[in-house]
């Protein structure tokens, strides 16, 4: 892969960290509810704890963005690694008779994941020599490798004991955190040495050419932050995307079971979805749509959402379900990275973390709204096609809102 070879050593290490933290996360996450009930924790409390993990990871996204901009992405990333290690240790200590370590561990894992996710994303889109779209596409690909392989690996290890899975999580975070910290130290030392050898003549030359460089940068990208009027539709689209996408976790499992008579139907959808993202995410954004603006990709993505949910209107069993997979995966591959790319383009100088945090917060709001509304819609429709028609209409409306966004191209931050 050309982008991997062209990426800096730091970017490669960050992508490896994304891969292995995602892999170990999805080793333990699908089995968490099973393990908690096996420890004698009631089902109601188990549901609360699993929900608390998701809430902890999403609710602090805006604060995480502010921390990244204030203290630097590397420091926030280090804090994320430490919090996650502490959280996994506490999860191993907690049980039915010791709820405090369990709750503290879940919150630490969730908040640590927020710190890690946003700081690594900020560092990736800030790498010199590679555009933000390429880095976001690679990141999405590496994340989905973990989504596909993690549950299978976790299921294989679980018979040995949940402690082994937690140990793998701790070990991976310790090793990766140490490697990234050492890499940061080496890079900082080299930068200081280079600055120390710089002459006054070169400094004067740099001052003389700085205005021209800034003018050149401004020709291909905006130099000022967007206005609130431009930010509102972007955040609204973030809410809409996650509200529509969340139906894969709410409406689709129930409908898939009813249409096919198989509880494994939804697993087929998720497995096929993850594999398609791994195989085609990078190629799609890097080669097929390389000249398209993020706004265009958002329009195409929401139109793909409309096509996906339209395939479910006939309620044609496996035929509808399998036809659903390709357009919904296309929507995921186009919309997610493009929203982040628009946020990066919209960010003022040194506010990339806050911009990405705002998109994460919009995602949290959209997921909460979509999950809450999904079950009510299905109940109101009583198994009919009205809910899918509503989702098709919502997707088309979101595609129209995309046209309110400025038409800007990728820039470096």
Coordinates of C-alpha atoms in Angstrom, one line a residue:
X1 CA 0.0 0.0 0.0
X2 CA 1.6 3.3 -1.2
X3 CA 0.2 5.4 1.6
X4 CA 1.7 3.0 4.2
X5 CA 5.1 3.3 2.6
X6 CA 4.8 7.0 2.2
X7 CA 3.6 7.6 5.8
X8 CA 6.1 8.8 8.4
X9 CA 7.4 6.3 11.1
X10 CA 5.2 8.0 13.6
X11 CA 2.1 7.7 11.5
X12 CA 2.8 4.0 11.0
X13 CA 3.2 3.4 14.7
X14 CA 0.0 5.3 15.4
X15 CA -1.8 3.1 12.9
X16 CA -0.4 0.0 14.5
X17 CA -1.7 1.3 17.8
X18 CA -5.1 1.8 16.3
X19 CA -5.1 -1.8 15.1
X20 CA -4.0 -3.5 18.3
X21 CA -6.0 -1.3 20.7
X22 CA -9.1 -1.9 18.5
X23 CA -8.4 -5.7 18.4
X24 CA -8.1 -6.1 22.1
X25 CA -11.1 -3.8 22.7
X26 CA -13.3 -5.9 20.5
X27 CA -11.9 -9.0 22.2
X28 CA -13.4 -8.0 25.5
X29 CA -16.4 -5.8 24.6
X30 CA -18.7 -8.4 23.1
X31 CA -18.1 -10.7 26.1
X32 CA -18.4 -8.1 28.8
X33 CA -22.1 -8.7 29.5
X34 CA -21.6 -12.4 29.5
X35 CA -18.8 -12.1 32.0
X36 CA -20.7 -9.7 34.3
X37 CA -23.7 -12.0 34.5
X38 CA -21.4 -15.0 35.1
X39 CA -20.0 -13.1 38.1
X40 CA -23.6 -13.0 39.6
X41 CA -24.4 -9.4 38.6
X42 CA -28.2 -9.0 37.8
X43 CA -29.2 -8.4 34.2
X44 CA -30.5 -4.9 34.9
X45 CA -27.2 -3.8 36.5
X46 CA -25.3 -5.5 33.7
X47 CA -27.1 -3.4 31.1
X48 CA -26.4 -0.3 33.0
X49 CA -22.7 -1.0 33.3
X50 CA -22.4 -1.8 29.5
X51 CA -24.3 1.4 28.8
X52 CA -22.0 3.3 31.2
X53 CA -19.0 2.1 29.2
X54 CA -20.4 3.6 25.9
X55 CA -21.5 6.8 27.7
X56 CA -18.1 7.3 29.3
X57 CA -16.4 7.0 25.9
X58 CA -18.7 9.5 24.2
X59 CA -19.8 12.0 26.8
X60 CA -16.3 13.4 27.3
X61 CA -15.5 14.0 23.6
X62 CA -15.8 17.8 23.7
X63 CA -13.7 18.0 26.9
X64 CA -11.1 15.7 25.3
X65 CA -10.9 18.0 22.3
X66 CA -10.2 20.9 24.5
X67 CA -7.5 18.9 26.4
X68 CA -5.9 17.9 23.1
X69 CA -5.7 21.6 22.0
X70 CA -4.6 22.8 25.4
X71 CA -2.0 20.2 26.4
X72 CA -1.1 18.5 23.2
X73 CA -2.2 15.3 21.6
X74 CA 0.8 13.3 22.8
X75 CA 0.1 14.1 26.5
X76 CA -3.6 13.3 26.2
X77 CA -2.7 10.0 24.4
X78 CA -0.4 9.0 27.2
X79 CA -3.1 9.7 29.7
X80 CA -5.5 7.6 27.7
X81 CA -3.1 4.6 27.7
X82 CA -2.7 4.9 31.5
X83 CA -6.4 5.2 32.2
X84 CA -7.2 2.2 30.0
X85 CA -4.5 0.1 31.7
X86 CA -5.9 1.1 35.1
X87 CA -9.4 0.4 34.0
X88 CA -8.7 -3.1 32.7
X89 CA -6.9 -3.9 36.0
X90 CA -10.0 -2.7 38.0
X91 CA -12.3 -4.7 35.8
X92 CA -10.4 -7.8 36.8
X93 CA -10.7 -7.0 40.5
X94 CA -14.4 -6.0 40.5
X95 CA -17.3 -8.5 40.9
X96 CA -20.7 -8.9 42.4
X97 CA -19.3 -8.3 45.9
X98 CA -17.0 -5.4 44.8
X99 CA -19.0 -3.0 42.6
X100 CA -16.8 0.0 43.2
X101 CA -13.7 -1.3 41.3
X102 CA -16.0 -2.5 38.5
X103 CA -17.7 0.9 38.0
X104 CA -14.4 2.7 38.3
X105 CA -12.8 0.4 35.8
X106 CA -15.6 0.8 33.3
X107 CA -15.5 4.6 33.5
X108 CA -11.7 4.5 33.2
X109 CA -11.8 2.3 30.1
X110 CA -14.5 4.5 28.5
X111 CA -12.8 7.8 29.2
X112 CA -9.4 6.4 28.3
X113 CA -10.8 5.3 25.0
X114 CA -12.1 8.8 24.4
X115 CA -8.7 10.3 25.1
X116 CA -6.9 7.7 22.9
X117 CA -9.3 7.9 20.0
X118 CA -9.4 11.6 19.6
X119 CA -5.6 12.2 20.2
X120 CA -4.5 9.5 17.7
X121 CA -6.9 10.9 15.1
X122 CA -5.6 14.4 15.7
X123 CA -2.0 13.2 15.3
X124 CA -2.8 11.3 12.2
X125 CA -4.5 14.1 10.3
X126 CA -1.6 16.4 11.4
X127 CA 1.1 14.3 9.8
X128 CA 3.2 16.1 7.2
X129 CA 3.3 14.8 3.7
X130 CA 0.0 13.0 3.8
X131 CA -3.5 14.5 3.4
X132 CA -6.1 14.1 6.1
X133 CA -8.4 12.0 3.9
X134 CA -5.8 9.3 3.4
X135 CA -5.0 9.1 7.1
X136 CA -8.7 8.9 8.0
X137 CA -9.3 6.2 5.4
X138 CA -6.3 4.2 6.7
X139 CA -7.4 4.7 10.3
X140 CA -10.9 3.4 9.5
X141 CA -9.5 0.4 7.7
X142 CA -7.3 -0.5 10.7
X143 CA -10.2 0.0 13.1
X144 CA -12.4 -2.4 11.2
X145 CA -9.7 -5.1 11.1
X146 CA -10.1 -5.1 14.9
X147 CA -13.9 -5.1 14.6
X148 CA -13.8 -8.2 12.4
X149 CA -11.0 -10.1 14.1
X150 CA -11.4 -9.1 17.7
X151 CA -14.7 -10.9 18.5
X152 CA -13.4 -14.1 17.0
X153 CA -10.1 -13.9 18.9
X154 CA -12.0 -13.1 22.1
X155 CA -14.3 -16.1 21.7
X156 CA -11.2 -18.3 21.2
X157 CA -9.5 -17.0 24.4
X158 CA -12.6 -16.8 26.6
X159 CA -12.6 -20.5 27.6
X160 CA -9.2 -19.9 29.2
X161 CA -10.8 -17.2 31.4
X162 CA -11.8 -13.5 31.0
X163 CA -8.6 -12.6 32.9
X164 CA -6.5 -13.6 29.9
X165 CA -8.4 -11.2 27.7
X166 CA -7.9 -8.4 30.2
X167 CA -4.2 -9.3 30.4
X168 CA -3.9 -9.0 26.6
X169 CA -5.6 -5.6 26.8
X170 CA -3.2 -4.4 29.5
X171 CA -0.1 -5.8 27.7
X172 CA -1.0 -4.3 24.3
X173 CA -1.7 -0.8 25.8
X174 CA 1.5 -0.9 27.9
X175 CA 3.7 -1.9 25.0
X176 CA 2.1 0.5 22.5
X177 CA 2.1 3.4 24.9
X178 CA 5.8 2.9 25.8
X179 CA 6.7 2.7 22.1
X180 CA 4.9 5.8 21.2
X181 CA 6.4 7.7 24.2
X182 CA 9.9 6.6 23.2
X183 CA 9.2 7.6 19.6
X184 CA 8.0 11.0 20.7
X185 CA 11.2 11.4 22.8
X186 CA 13.5 10.5 19.9
X187 CA 11.6 12.9 17.6
X188 CA 11.7 15.7 20.1
X189 CA 15.4 15.3 20.6
X190 CA 16.1 15.4 16.9
X191 CA 14.0 18.5 16.5
X192 CA 15.9 20.3 19.3
X193 CA 19.2 19.3 17.7
X194 CA 18.2 20.6 14.3
X195 CA 17.0 23.9 15.8
X196 CA 20.3 24.2 17.7
X197 CA 22.3 23.9 14.4
X198 CA 20.1 26.5 12.6
X199 CA 22.0 29.7 11.7
X200 CA 20.8 33.3 11.9
X201 CA 20.9 33.5 8.1
X202 CA 18.5 30.6 7.7
X203 CA 16.2 32.2 10.3
X204 CA 16.2 35.4 8.4
X205 CA 15.5 33.6 5.2
X206 CA 12.6 31.8 6.9
X207 CA 11.1 35.1 8.0
X208 CA 11.4 36.6 4.5
X209 CA 9.7 33.7 2.9
X210 CA 7.0 33.1 5.5
X211 CA 4.4 35.5 4.0
X212 CA 4.7 33.9 0.6
X213 CA 4.3 30.4 2.1
X214 CA 1.2 31.4 4.0
X215 CA -0.2 33.0 0.8
X216 CA 0.4 29.7 -1.1
X217 CA -1.3 27.7 1.6
X218 CA -4.3 29.9 1.5
X219 CA -4.8 29.3 -2.2
X220 CA -5.8 25.7 -1.7
X221 CA -7.5 25.9 1.7
X222 CA -9.4 28.2 4.0
X223 CA -7.3 30.3 6.3
X224 CA -10.0 31.3 8.8
X225 CA -12.4 29.2 10.8
X226 CA -15.9 28.6 9.7
X227 CA -18.8 30.7 11.1
X228 CA -21.4 29.2 13.4
X229 CA -23.9 29.3 10.5
X230 CA -21.6 26.8 8.6
X231 CA -20.8 24.7 11.7
X232 CA -24.5 24.1 12.5
X233 CA -25.3 22.0 9.4
X234 CA -22.1 20.0 9.8
X235 CA -22.9 19.1 13.4
X236 CA -26.5 18.4 12.4
X237 CA -25.2 16.0 9.8
X238 CA -23.1 14.3 12.5
X239 CA -26.3 13.8 14.6
X240 CA -28.2 12.5 11.5
X241 CA -25.5 10.1 10.5
X242 CA -25.3 8.4 13.8
X243 CA -29.1 8.4 14.3
X244 CA -29.5 6.6 11.0
X245 CA -26.5 4.3 11.5
X246 CA -27.6 3.4 15.0
X247 CA -30.5 1.5 13.5
X248 CA -28.1 -1.3 12.7
X249 CA -27.9 -2.0 16.4
X250 CA -31.6 -1.4 17.1
X251 CA -34.0 -2.0 14.3
X252 CA -32.0 -4.2 12.0
X253 CA -31.3 -7.1 14.5
X254 CA -35.0 -7.4 15.3
X255 CA -36.1 -7.1 11.7
X256 CA -33.4 -9.4 10.4
X257 CA -34.5 -12.1 12.8
X258 CA -38.2 -11.7 11.8
X259 CA -37.4 -11.7 8.0
X260 CA -35.1 -14.7 8.0
X261 CA -36.1 -16.7 11.1
X262 CA -32.4 -16.8 12.0
X263 CA -30.7 -15.1 15.0
X264 CA -27.4 -15.4 13.0
X265 CA -28.7 -13.1 10.3
X266 CA -27.4 -9.9 11.9
X267 CA -24.0 -11.5 12.5
X268 CA -23.8 -12.1 8.7
X269 CA -24.6 -8.4 8.1
X270 CA -21.9 -7.2 10.5
X271 CA -19.3 -9.6 9.3
X272 CA -19.8 -8.7 5.7
X273 CA -19.9 -5.0 6.5
X274 CA -16.6 -5.2 8.4
X275 CA -14.9 -7.1 5.6
X276 CA -16.0 -4.7 2.9
X277 CA -14.7 -1.8 4.9
X278 CA -11.3 -3.4 5.4
X279 CA -11.0 -4.3 1.8
X280 CA -12.3 -1.2 0.1
X281 CA -12.2 1.8 2.5
X282 CA -8.7 3.0 1.5
X283 CA -9.1 2.3 -2.2
X284 CA -12.5 4.1 -2.4
X285 CA -11.3 7.3 -0.8
X286 CA -7.8 7.4 -2.0
X287 CA -8.3 6.3 -5.7
X288 CA -12.0 6.3 -6.7
X289 CA -13.0 9.6 -5.1
X290 CA -9.6 11.2 -4.8
X291 CA -10.7 14.4 -6.6
X292 CA -14.1 14.7 -4.9
X293 CA -14.7 17.2 -2.1
X294 CA -15.8 16.0 1.3
X295 CA -19.2 17.7 0.6
X296 CA -19.7 15.6 -2.5
X297 CA -18.8 12.4 -0.6
X298 CA -21.3 13.3 2.1
X299 CA -24.1 13.7 -0.4
X300 CA -23.2 10.3 -2.0
X301 CA -23.0 8.7 1.4
X302 CA -26.5 9.8 2.5
X303 CA -27.9 8.8 -0.9
X304 CA -26.4 5.4 -0.3
X305 CA -28.1 5.2 3.1
X306 CA -31.4 5.9 1.3
X307 CA -30.8 3.1 -1.2
X308 CA -29.8 0.7 1.7
X309 CA -33.0 1.2 3.7
X310 CA -35.1 1.2 0.5
X311 CA -34.0 -2.4 0.0
X312 CA -35.8 -3.4 3.2
X313 CA -39.1 -1.9 2.2
X314 CA -40.3 -5.2 0.4
X315 CA -39.3 -7.2 3.5
X316 CA -38.0 -9.9 1.2
X317 CA -36.1 -12.0 3.7
X318 CA -32.5 -12.8 3.0
X319 CA -32.7 -11.0 -0.4
X320 CA -33.5 -7.7 1.2
X321 CA -30.9 -8.2 3.9
X322 CA -28.0 -9.1 1.6
X323 CA -28.9 -6.3 -0.8
X324 CA -28.8 -4.0 2.2
X325 CA -25.2 -4.7 3.1
X326 CA -23.4 -3.1 0.1
X327 CA -25.1 0.4 0.1
X328 CA -25.0 0.7 3.9
X329 CA -21.3 -0.1 3.9
X330 CA -20.7 2.4 1.1
X331 CA -22.5 5.0 3.2
X332 CA -20.4 4.2 6.3
X333 CA -17.1 4.4 4.2
X334 CA -18.0 7.7 2.7
X335 CA -19.8 9.6 5.5
X336 CA -17.7 8.9 8.6
X337 CA -14.2 10.0 7.3
X338 CA -15.8 12.8 5.3
X339 CA -17.4 14.3 8.4
X340 CA -14.1 14.3 10.2
X341 CA -12.4 15.7 7.1
X342 CA -14.9 18.6 7.0
X343 CA -14.3 19.2 10.7
X344 CA -10.5 19.4 10.2
X345 CA -11.0 21.8 7.3
X346 CA -13.3 23.9 9.4
X347 CA -11.1 24.1 12.4
X348 CA -9.2 27.2 13.3
X349 CA -5.5 27.0 13.9
X350 CA -4.6 24.7 16.8
X351 CA -8.3 23.8 17.3
X352 CA -8.3 20.4 15.4
X353 CA -8.9 18.5 18.7
X354 CA -12.0 20.6 19.5
X355 CA -13.4 20.2 16.0
X356 CA -13.0 16.4 16.1
X357 CA -14.4 16.4 19.6
X358 CA -17.5 18.3 18.4
X359 CA -18.1 15.7 15.8
X360 CA -17.8 12.9 18.4
X361 CA -20.3 14.8 20.6
X362 CA -22.7 15.1 17.7
X363 CA -22.2 11.3 17.2
X364 CA -23.1 10.6 20.8
X365 CA -26.2 12.7 20.6
X366 CA -27.2 11.1 17.4
X367 CA -26.7 7.6 18.7
X368 CA -28.7 8.3 21.8
X369 CA -31.6 9.8 19.8
X370 CA -31.5 7.1 17.2
X371 CA -31.4 4.3 19.7
X372 CA -34.3 5.8 21.6
X373 CA -36.4 6.5 18.6
X374 CA -35.7 3.2 16.7
X375 CA -37.6 0.9 19.1
X376 CA -40.6 3.3 19.2
X377 CA -40.7 3.5 15.4
X378 CA -40.7 -0.2 15.1
X379 CA -43.4 -0.6 17.7
X380 CA -45.6 2.1 16.0
X381 CA -45.1 0.6 12.6
X382 CA -46.0 -2.9 13.9
X383 CA -43.6 -4.7 11.6
X384 CA -44.6 -2.7 8.5
X385 CA -42.5 -0.8 5.9
X386 CA -43.3 2.7 7.2
X387 CA -40.2 2.8 9.4
X388 CA -37.9 2.1 6.4
X389 CA -39.7 4.8 4.3
X390 CA -39.1 7.2 7.1
X391 CA -35.4 6.4 7.2
X392 CA -35.2 6.7 3.4
X393 CA -36.8 10.2 3.7
X394 CA -34.4 11.2 6.5
X395 CA -31.4 10.1 4.5
X396 CA -32.6 12.1 1.4
X397 CA -33.1 15.2 3.7
X398 CA -29.6 14.8 5.1
X399 CA -28.2 14.6 1.6
X400 CA -29.9 17.9 0.8
X401 CA -28.5 19.5 4.0
X402 CA -25.0 18.6 2.8
X403 CA -25.4 21.2 0.0
X404 CA -25.3 23.9 2.7
X405 CA -21.7 23.1 3.5
X406 CA -18.8 25.1 1.9
X407 CA -17.1 23.3 -1.0
X408 CA -13.6 23.0 0.3
X409 CA -10.8 20.4 -0.3
X410 CA -8.5 18.6 2.0
X411 CA -5.8 20.6 3.7
X412 CA -3.0 19.8 6.1
X413 CA -3.3 21.0 9.7

